[in-house]
Coordinates of C-alpha atoms in Angstrom, one line a residue:
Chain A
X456 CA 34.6 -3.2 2.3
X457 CA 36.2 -0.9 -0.3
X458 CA 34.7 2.9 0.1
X459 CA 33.2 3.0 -2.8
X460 CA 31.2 -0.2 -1.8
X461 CA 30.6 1.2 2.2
X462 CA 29.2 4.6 0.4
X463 CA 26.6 2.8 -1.9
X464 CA 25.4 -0.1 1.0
X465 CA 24.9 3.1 3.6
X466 CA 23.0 5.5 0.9
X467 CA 20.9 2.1 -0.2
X468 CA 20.0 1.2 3.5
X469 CA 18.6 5.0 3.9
X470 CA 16.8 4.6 0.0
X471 CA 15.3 1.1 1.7
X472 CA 14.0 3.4 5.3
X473 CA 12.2 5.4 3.1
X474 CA 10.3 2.6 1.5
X475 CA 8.3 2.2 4.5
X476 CA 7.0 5.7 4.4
X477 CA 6.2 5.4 0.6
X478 CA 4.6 1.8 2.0
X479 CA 2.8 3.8 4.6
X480 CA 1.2 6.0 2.3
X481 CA 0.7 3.5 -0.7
X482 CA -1.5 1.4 1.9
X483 CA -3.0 4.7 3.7
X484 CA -4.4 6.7 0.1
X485 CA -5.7 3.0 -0.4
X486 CA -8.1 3.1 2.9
X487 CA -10.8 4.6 4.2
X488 CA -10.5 8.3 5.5
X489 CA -11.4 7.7 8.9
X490 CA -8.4 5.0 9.1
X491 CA -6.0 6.7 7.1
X492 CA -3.6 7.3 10.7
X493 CA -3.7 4.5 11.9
X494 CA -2.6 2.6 8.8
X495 CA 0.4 5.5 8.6
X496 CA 1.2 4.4 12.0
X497 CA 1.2 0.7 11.6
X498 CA 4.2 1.2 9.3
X499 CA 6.1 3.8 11.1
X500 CA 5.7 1.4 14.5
X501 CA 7.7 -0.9 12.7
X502 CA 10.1 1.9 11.8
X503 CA 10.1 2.4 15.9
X504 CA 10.4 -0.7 17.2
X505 CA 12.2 -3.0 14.8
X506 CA 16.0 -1.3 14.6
X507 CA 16.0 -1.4 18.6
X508 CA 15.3 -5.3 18.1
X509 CA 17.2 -5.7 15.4
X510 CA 20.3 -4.6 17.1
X511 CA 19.5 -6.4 20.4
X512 CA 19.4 -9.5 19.2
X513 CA 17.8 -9.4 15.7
X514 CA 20.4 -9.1 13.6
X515 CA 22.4 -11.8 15.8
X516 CA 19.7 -14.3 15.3
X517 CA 19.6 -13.7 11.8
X518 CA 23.1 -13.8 10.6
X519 CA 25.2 -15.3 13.1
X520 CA 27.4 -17.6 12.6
X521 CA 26.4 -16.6 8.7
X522 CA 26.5 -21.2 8.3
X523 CA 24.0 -21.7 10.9
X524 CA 21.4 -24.1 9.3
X525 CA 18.3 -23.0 10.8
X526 CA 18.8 -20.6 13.3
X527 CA 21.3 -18.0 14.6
X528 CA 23.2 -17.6 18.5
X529 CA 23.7 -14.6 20.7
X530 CA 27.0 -14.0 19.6
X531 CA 26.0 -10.9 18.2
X532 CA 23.8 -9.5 20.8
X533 CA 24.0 -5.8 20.8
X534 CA 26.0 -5.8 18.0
X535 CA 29.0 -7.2 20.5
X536 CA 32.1 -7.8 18.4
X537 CA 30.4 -5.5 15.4
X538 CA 32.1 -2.7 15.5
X539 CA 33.6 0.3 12.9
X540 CA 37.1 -0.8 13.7
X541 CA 38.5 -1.5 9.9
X542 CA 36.4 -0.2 7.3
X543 CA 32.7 -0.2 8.7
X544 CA 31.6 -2.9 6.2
X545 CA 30.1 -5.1 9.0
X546 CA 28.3 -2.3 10.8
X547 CA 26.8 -0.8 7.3
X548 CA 25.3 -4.2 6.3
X549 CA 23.7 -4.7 10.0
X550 CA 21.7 -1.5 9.0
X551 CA 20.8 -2.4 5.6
X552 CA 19.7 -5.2 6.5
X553 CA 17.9 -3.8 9.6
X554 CA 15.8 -1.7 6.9
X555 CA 14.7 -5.2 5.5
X556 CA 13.2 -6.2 8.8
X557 CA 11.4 -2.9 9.3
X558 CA 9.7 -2.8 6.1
X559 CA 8.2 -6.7 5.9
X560 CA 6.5 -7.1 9.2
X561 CA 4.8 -3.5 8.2
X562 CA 3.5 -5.3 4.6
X563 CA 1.4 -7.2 6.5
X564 CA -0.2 -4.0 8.1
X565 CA -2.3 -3.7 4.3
X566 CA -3.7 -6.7 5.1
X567 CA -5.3 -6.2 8.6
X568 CA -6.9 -2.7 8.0
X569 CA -9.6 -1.4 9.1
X570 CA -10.2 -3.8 12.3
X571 CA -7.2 -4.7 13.9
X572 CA -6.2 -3.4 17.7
X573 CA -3.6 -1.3 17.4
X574 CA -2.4 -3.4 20.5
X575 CA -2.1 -6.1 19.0
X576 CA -0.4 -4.9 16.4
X577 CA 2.1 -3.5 18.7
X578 CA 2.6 -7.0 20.0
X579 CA 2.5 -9.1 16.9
X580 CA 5.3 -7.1 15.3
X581 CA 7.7 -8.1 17.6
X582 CA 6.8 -11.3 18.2
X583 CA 6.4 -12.2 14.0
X584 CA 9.5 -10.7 13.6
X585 CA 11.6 -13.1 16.0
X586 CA 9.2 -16.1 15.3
X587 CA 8.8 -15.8 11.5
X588 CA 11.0 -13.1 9.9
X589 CA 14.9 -13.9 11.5
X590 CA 14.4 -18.1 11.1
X591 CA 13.6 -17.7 7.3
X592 CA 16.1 -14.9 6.7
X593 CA 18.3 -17.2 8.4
X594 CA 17.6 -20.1 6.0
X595 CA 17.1 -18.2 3.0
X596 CA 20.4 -16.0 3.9
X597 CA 23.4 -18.6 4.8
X598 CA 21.0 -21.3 6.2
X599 CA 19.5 -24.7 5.4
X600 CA 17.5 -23.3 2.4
X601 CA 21.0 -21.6 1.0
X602 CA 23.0 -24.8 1.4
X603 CA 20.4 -26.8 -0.9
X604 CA 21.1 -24.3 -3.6
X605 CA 18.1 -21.8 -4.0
X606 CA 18.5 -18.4 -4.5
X607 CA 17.0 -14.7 -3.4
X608 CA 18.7 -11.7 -3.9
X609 CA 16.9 -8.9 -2.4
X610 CA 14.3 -11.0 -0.8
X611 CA 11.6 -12.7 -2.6
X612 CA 11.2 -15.2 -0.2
X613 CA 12.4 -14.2 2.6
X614 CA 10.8 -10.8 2.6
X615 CA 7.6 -10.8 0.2
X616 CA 6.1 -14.4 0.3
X617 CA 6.6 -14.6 3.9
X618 CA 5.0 -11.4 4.6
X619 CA 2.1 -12.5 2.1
X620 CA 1.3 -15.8 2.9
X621 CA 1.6 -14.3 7.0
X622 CA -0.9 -11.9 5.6
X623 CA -3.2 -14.8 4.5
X624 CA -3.0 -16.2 7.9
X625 CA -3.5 -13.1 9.9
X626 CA -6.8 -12.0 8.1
X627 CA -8.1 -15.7 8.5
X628 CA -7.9 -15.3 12.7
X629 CA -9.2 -11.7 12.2
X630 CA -12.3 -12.4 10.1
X631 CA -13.5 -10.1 7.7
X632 CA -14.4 -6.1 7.9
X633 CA -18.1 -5.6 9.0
X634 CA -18.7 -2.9 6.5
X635 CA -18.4 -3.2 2.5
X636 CA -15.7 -2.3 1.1
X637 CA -14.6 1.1 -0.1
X638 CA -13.1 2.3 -2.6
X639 CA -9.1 4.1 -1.8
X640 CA -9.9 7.6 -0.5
X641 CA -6.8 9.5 -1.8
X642 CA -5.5 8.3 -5.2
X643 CA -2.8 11.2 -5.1
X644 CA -1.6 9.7 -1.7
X645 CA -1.4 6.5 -3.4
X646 CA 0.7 7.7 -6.4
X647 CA 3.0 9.1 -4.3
X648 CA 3.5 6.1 -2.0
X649 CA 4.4 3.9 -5.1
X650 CA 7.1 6.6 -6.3
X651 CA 8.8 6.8 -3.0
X652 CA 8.7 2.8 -3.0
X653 CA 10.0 2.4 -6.6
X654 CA 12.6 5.2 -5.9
X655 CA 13.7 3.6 -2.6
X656 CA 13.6 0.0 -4.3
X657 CA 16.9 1.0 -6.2
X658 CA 18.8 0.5 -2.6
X659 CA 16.7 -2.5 -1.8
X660 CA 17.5 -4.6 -4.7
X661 CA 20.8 -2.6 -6.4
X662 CA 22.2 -2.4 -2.8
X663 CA 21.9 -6.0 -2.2
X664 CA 24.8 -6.6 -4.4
X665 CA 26.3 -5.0 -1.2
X666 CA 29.6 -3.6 -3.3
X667 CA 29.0 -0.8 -6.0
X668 CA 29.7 -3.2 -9.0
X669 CA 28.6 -4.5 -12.1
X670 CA 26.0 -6.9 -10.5
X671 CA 24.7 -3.4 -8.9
X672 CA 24.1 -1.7 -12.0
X673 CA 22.1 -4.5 -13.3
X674 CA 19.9 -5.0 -10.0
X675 CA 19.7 -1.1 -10.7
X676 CA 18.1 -1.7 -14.0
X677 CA 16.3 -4.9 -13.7
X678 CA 14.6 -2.7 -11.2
X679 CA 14.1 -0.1 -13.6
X680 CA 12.9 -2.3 -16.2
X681 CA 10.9 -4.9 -14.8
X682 CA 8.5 -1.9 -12.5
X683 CA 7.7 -0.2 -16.1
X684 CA 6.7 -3.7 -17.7
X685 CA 4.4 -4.5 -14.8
X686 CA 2.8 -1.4 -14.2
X687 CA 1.9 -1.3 -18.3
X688 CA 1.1 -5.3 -18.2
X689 CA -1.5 -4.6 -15.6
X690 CA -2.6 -1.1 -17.0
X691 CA -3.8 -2.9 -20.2
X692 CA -5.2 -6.2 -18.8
X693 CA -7.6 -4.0 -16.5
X694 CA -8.3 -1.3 -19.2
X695 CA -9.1 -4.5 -21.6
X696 CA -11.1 -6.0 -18.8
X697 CA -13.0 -3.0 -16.7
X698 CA -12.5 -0.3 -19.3
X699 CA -10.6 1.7 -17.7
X700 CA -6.9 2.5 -17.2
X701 CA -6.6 3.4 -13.7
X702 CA -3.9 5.2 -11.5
X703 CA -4.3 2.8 -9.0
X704 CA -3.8 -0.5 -11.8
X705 CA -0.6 1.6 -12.8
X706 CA 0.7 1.5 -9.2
X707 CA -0.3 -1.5 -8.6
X708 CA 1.5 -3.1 -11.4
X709 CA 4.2 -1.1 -10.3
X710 CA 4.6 -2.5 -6.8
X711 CA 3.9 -6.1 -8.5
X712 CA 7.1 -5.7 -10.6
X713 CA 9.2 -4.7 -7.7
X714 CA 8.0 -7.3 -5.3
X715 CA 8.8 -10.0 -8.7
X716 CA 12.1 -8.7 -9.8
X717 CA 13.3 -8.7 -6.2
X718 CA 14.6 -12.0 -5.9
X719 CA 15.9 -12.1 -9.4
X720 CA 17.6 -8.8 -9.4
X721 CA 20.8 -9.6 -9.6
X722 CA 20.7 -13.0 -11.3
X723 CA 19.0 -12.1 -14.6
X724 CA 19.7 -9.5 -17.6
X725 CA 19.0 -8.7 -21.1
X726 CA 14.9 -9.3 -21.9
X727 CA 14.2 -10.9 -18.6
X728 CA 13.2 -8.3 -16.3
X729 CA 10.3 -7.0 -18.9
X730 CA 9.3 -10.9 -19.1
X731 CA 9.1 -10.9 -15.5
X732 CA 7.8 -7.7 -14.7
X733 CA 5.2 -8.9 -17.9
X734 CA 4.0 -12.2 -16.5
X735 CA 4.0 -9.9 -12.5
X736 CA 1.1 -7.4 -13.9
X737 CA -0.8 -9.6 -15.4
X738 CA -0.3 -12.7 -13.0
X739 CA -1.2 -10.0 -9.9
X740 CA -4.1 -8.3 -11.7
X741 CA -6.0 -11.7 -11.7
X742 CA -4.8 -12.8 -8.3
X743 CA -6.0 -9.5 -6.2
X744 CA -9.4 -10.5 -7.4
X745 CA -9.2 -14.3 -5.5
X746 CA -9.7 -13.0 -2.1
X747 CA -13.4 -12.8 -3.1
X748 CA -13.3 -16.1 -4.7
X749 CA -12.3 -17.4 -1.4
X750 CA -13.5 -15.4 1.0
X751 CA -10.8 -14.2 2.8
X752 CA -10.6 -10.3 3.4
X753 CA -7.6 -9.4 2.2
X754 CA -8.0 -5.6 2.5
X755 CA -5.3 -3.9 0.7
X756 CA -4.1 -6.9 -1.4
X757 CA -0.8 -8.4 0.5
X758 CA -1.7 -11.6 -0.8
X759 CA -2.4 -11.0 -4.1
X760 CA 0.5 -8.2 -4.5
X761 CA 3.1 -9.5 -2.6
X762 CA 2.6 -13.3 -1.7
X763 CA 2.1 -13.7 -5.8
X764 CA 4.1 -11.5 -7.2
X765 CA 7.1 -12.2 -4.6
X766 CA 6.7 -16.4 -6.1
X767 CA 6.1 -15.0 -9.8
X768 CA 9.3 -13.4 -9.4
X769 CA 11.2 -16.4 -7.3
X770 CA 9.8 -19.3 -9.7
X771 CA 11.0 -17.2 -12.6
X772 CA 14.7 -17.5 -11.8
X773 CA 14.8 -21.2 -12.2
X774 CA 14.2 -20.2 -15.5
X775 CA 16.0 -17.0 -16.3
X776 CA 19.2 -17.0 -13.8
X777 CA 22.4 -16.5 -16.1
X778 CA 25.7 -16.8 -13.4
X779 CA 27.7 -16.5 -16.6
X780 CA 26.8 -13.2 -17.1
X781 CA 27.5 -12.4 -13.6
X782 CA 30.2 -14.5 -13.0
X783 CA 28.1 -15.8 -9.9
X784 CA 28.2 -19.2 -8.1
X785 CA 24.6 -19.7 -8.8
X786 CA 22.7 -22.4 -10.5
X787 CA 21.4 -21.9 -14.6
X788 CA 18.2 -21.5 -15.1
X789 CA 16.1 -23.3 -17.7
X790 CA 17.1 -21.4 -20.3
X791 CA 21.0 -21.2 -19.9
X792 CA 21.1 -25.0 -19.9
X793 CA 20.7 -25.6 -16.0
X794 CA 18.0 -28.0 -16.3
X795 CA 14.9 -28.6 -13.7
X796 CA 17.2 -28.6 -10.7
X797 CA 17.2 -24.5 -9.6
X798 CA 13.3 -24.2 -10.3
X799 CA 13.1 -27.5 -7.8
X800 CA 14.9 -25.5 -5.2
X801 CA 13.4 -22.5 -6.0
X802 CA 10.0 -24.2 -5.3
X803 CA 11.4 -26.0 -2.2
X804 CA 12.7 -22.6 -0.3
X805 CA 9.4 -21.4 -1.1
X806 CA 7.4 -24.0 0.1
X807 CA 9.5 -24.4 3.5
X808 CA 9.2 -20.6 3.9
X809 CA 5.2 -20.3 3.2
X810 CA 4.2 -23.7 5.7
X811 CA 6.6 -22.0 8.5
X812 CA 5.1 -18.5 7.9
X813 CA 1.5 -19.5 7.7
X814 CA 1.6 -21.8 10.3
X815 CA 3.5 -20.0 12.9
X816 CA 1.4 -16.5 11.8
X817 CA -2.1 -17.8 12.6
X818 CA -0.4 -19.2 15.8
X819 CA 0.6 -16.1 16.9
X820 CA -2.5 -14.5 15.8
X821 CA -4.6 -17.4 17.9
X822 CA -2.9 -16.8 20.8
X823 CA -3.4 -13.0 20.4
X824 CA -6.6 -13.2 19.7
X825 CA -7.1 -15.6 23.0
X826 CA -5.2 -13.1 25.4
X827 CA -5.5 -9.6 24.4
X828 CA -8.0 -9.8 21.8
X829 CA -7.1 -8.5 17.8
X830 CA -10.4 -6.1 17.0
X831 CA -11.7 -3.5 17.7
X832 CA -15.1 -2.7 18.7
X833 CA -17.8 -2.8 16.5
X834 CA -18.7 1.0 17.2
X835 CA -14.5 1.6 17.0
X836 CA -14.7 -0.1 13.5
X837 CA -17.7 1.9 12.6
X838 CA -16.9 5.0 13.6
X839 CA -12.7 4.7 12.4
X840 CA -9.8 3.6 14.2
X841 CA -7.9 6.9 13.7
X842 CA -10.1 8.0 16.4
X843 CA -10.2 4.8 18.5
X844 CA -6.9 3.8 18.2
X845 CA -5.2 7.0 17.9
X846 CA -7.6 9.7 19.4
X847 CA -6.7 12.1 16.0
X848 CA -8.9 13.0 12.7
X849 CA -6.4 13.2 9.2
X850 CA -9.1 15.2 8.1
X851 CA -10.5 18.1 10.1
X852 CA -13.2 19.9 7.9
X853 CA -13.5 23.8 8.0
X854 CA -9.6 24.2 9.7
Chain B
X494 CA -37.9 37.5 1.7
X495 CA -37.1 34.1 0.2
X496 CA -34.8 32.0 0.2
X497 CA -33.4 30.4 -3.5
X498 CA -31.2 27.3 -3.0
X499 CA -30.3 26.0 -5.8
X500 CA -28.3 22.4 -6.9
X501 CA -25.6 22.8 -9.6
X502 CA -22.9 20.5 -11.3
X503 CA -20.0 21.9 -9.7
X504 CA -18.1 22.5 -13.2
X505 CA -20.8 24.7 -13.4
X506 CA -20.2 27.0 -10.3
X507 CA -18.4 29.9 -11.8
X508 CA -20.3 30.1 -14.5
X509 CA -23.5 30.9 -12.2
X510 CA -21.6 32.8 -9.8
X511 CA -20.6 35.4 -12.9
X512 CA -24.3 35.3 -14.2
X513 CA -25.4 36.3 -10.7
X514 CA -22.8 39.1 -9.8
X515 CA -23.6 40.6 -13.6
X516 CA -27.6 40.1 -12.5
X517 CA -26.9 42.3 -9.1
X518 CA -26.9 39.9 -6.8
X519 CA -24.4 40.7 -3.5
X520 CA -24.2 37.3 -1.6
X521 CA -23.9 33.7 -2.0
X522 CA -23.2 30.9 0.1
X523 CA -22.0 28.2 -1.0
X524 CA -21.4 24.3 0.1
X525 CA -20.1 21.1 -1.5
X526 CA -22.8 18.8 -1.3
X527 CA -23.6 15.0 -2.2
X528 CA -26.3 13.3 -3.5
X529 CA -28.3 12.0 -5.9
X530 CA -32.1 12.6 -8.3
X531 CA -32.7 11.0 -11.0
X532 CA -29.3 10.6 -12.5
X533 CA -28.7 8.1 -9.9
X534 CA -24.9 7.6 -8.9
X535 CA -22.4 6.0 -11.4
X536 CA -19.9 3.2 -10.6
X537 CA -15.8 2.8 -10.3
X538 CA -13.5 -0.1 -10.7
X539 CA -11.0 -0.8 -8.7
X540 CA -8.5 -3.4 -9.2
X541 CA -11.1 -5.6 -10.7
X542 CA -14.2 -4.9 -7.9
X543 CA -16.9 -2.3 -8.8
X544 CA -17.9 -0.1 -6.5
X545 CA -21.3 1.9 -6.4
X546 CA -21.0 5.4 -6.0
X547 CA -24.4 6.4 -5.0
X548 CA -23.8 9.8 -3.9
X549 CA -22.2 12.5 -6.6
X550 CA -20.7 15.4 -5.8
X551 CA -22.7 18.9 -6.4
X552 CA -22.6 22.3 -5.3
X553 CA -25.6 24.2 -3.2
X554 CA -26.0 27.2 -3.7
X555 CA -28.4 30.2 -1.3
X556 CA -29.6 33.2 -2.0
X557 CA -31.3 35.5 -0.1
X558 CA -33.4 37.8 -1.5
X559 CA -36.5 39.9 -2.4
X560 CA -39.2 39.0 -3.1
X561 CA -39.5 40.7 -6.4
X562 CA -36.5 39.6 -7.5
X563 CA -36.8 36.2 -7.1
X564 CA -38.0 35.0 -10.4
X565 CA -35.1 36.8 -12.3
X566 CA -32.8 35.3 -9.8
X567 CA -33.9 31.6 -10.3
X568 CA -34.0 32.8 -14.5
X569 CA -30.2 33.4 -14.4
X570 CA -29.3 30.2 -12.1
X571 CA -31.3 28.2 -14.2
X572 CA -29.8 29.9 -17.8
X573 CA -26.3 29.7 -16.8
X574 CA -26.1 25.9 -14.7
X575 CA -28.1 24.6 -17.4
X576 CA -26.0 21.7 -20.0
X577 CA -29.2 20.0 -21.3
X578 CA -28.3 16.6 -19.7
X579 CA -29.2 14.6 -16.7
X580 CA -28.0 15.9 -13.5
X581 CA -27.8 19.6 -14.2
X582 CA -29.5 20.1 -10.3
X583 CA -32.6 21.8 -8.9
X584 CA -33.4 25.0 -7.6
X585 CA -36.4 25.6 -5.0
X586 CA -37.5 28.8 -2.7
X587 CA -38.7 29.2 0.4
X588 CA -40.2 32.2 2.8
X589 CA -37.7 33.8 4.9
X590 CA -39.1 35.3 8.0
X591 CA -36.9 37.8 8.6
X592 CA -32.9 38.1 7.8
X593 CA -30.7 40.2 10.1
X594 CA -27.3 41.7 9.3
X595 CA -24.7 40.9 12.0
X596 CA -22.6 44.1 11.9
X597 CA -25.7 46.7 12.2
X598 CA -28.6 44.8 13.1
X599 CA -30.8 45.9 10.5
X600 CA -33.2 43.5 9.7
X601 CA -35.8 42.6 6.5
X602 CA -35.0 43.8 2.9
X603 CA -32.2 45.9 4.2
X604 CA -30.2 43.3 5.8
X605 CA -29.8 41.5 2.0

């Protein structure tokens, strides 16, 4: 890796650790008061224990042998035969992608609020992420799903479908919250959760270029571009719909962008980001409002962020991917001539990635819920987990 | 002695607090309440659901004081909380036994 390359990968792997932070807080001004903590520290656990995995045998599983059809070896364990020696290209992408597995097990954490054992949280992390997140890295990222011919730049499918649809499965084992729901308690936290994740979003999808390059710059402002379009998309279908423009429609349209141009980033230019970030805002404004159409309790809207807007973006390629432009050995889309055939793959990577997450999530949940249990009390949900889970108040009155 | 508490819009705070200091009045307590009267609670709409907020916030007010001075008291809150529409608040009195100053121990009309 040239230096120039090595400086942007290492400063995008630190913009993608502070995503989970900005996650943390996006999700945590969203709840309730007296579970604010403990959504904080369902995202900084994965901060904690996911780069220790990751270099055990995470990142071994995951990538090597990069051809591997379905599954990694041990050939990397603890980062054996990874070493600085050269130009530290190897080492730098290990820890940008080690970013990518901290922040999508902690997506899910939106999704579970308010009731779930922090316990089993603890335990489900680890376990999803070896069982569900390295397998369909591994297909989506030099595996079976790669050979075929579909694409994801920054993680689409790999990273936000999977963590939505596991989201899905997880809330169905869980059940719903015993008390209504309510609206977010700190707007202002909110706010500045979706900055830090649309700041930090410029190493997640500009850095996957993995080089400082042309394809960078346009990753850079796809990302730019396709955030704005959402975020006004879903601004005007709510203030046309509920009469309001809110803060939280604005940062929600926001995060709905980002999670669509993701897997596109780096295959599409010109108009295309503002199409997609378009069709993400309005697409994800109707969706979060399923989960009470079908009854699942969805509490922070993984699914209907995420799980759609993650597909919105990945369909959308087979339509709008330009490797002329880029000079890439990708499929066209649609409209450059390519016919049906990317959209097909694009629909097959996704469908392959949702059955294995879904199925193998509510698994893990079942047997979770089995052994160690995965709620809380009645009285710990009643009276807040912060204080349950954690033994701390965020908000001490009179101090 | 009596006791005036009194229910404002909390916009409205300052502009009681300055009536009262100008009226001579030399303590207030104050306290961010919720609830509702008549003007009921008002609703919010979050990413399409609508949530009932029942209980708005307000501001209470208490005033000890004499009982002679009472009704100009409850004159001034009223004049300078007042907006003319629904949820402008309340005010009520009540007997106070007796009041006693912590620093001196006086006690009655002295202690206000």
């Amino acid at each position: 890796m040239e230096s120039g390359d090595l400086a942007w990968v290492l400063v995008s792997a630190a913009l993608v650790l502070f995503m989970t932070p900005g996650l943390a807080l996006f999700y945590g001004g969203m709840d309730r008061g007296r579970n604010v903590l403990n959504m904080l520290m369902m995202n900084f656990y994965c901060l904690l224990i996911v780069p220790v995995l990751w270099v055990i045998a995470g990142f071994s599983l995951a990538q090597t042998p990069f051809d591997n059809g379905f599954i990694g070896n041990f050939d990397s364990f603890f980062l054996k035969d990874i070493t600085t020696a050269g130009d530290g290209g190897a080492l730098a992408t290990v820890a940008f992608l080690g970013m990518f597995a901290v922040i999508t097990p902690a997506l899910i954490s939106g999704a579970v609020a308010d009731r779930m054992k922090f316990s089993a949280w603890a335990l489900f992390v680890p376990i999803w992420l070896f069982l569900v997140f390295v397998p369909v890295f591994k297909w989506v990222y030099g595996g079976w799903l790669f050979d075929r011919g579909s694409i994801d730049f920054a993680g689409g499918t790999a990273i936000h479908v999977n963590a939505g649809i596991a989201a899905l499965a997880a809330v169905m084992v869980l059940g719903a919250r015993k008390s209504d729901p309510s609206p977010p308690h700190s707007l202002p936290l909110v706010m500045i959760g979706t900055g830090i994740l649309w700041f930090g979003w410029f190493g997640f999808n500009a850095g996957s270029a993995l080089a400082a390059n042309g394809q960078a710059a346009q990753a850079f402002m796809n990302t730019f571009l396709a955030a704005a379009a959402a975020g006004l998309a879903w601004l005007l279908v709510e203030w046309k719909r509920d009469g309001h423009p809110t803060t939280l429609g604005a940062a929600s349209g926001v995060v709905a962008g980002l999670v669509a141009i993701t897997p596109a980033a780096g295959y599409v230019s010109g108009p295309a980001p503002i199409v997609i970030g378009l069709v993400a805002g309005v697409v994800c404004c109707y969706a979060v409002r399923l989960k009470r159409k079908f009854g699942y309790d969805d509490a922070l809207d993984v699914v209907g962020v995420h799980f759609v807007g993650g597909l919105v973006g990945s369909l959308l390629i087979g339509f709008f991917a330009n490797p002329s432009f880029f000079d890439g050995e990708f499929d066209e889309g649609i409209f450059y001539g390519g016919g049906g055939k990317l959209l097909l793959e694009q629909v097959i990577a996704n469908v392959a990635a949702i059955v294995w997450s879904f199925v193998i999530t509510y698994l893990i949940m079942i047997v979770l819920k089995k052994t160690i249990g995965v709620r809380v009390s009645a009285e710990a949900e009643s009276n807040g987990l912060d204080l349950s889970e954690h033994g701390e108040t965020a908000y001490h009155s009179g101090s | 002695m009596k006791l005036i508490t009194a229910i404002v819009k909390p916009y409205k705070l300052d502009d009681v607090k300055e009536a009262l200091k100008a009226a001579g009045v030399v303590g207030i307590t104050v306290t961010e309440v919720r609830g509702f009267g008549r003007q009921g609670g008002h609703t919010e709409t979050y990413r399409g659901a609508e949530y009932k907020i029942d209980f708005l916030p307000k501001v209470k007010l208490e005033i000890l004081a004499d009982a002679p001075d009472v009704d100009r008291i409850v004159d001034v809150i009223a004049a300078a909380a007042n907006t003319g529409k629904i949820g402008d608040g309340k005010i009520w009195i009540t007997d106070v036994e007796t009041v006693i100053r912590v620093r001196t121990g006086e006690t009655g009309a002295s202690a206000i």
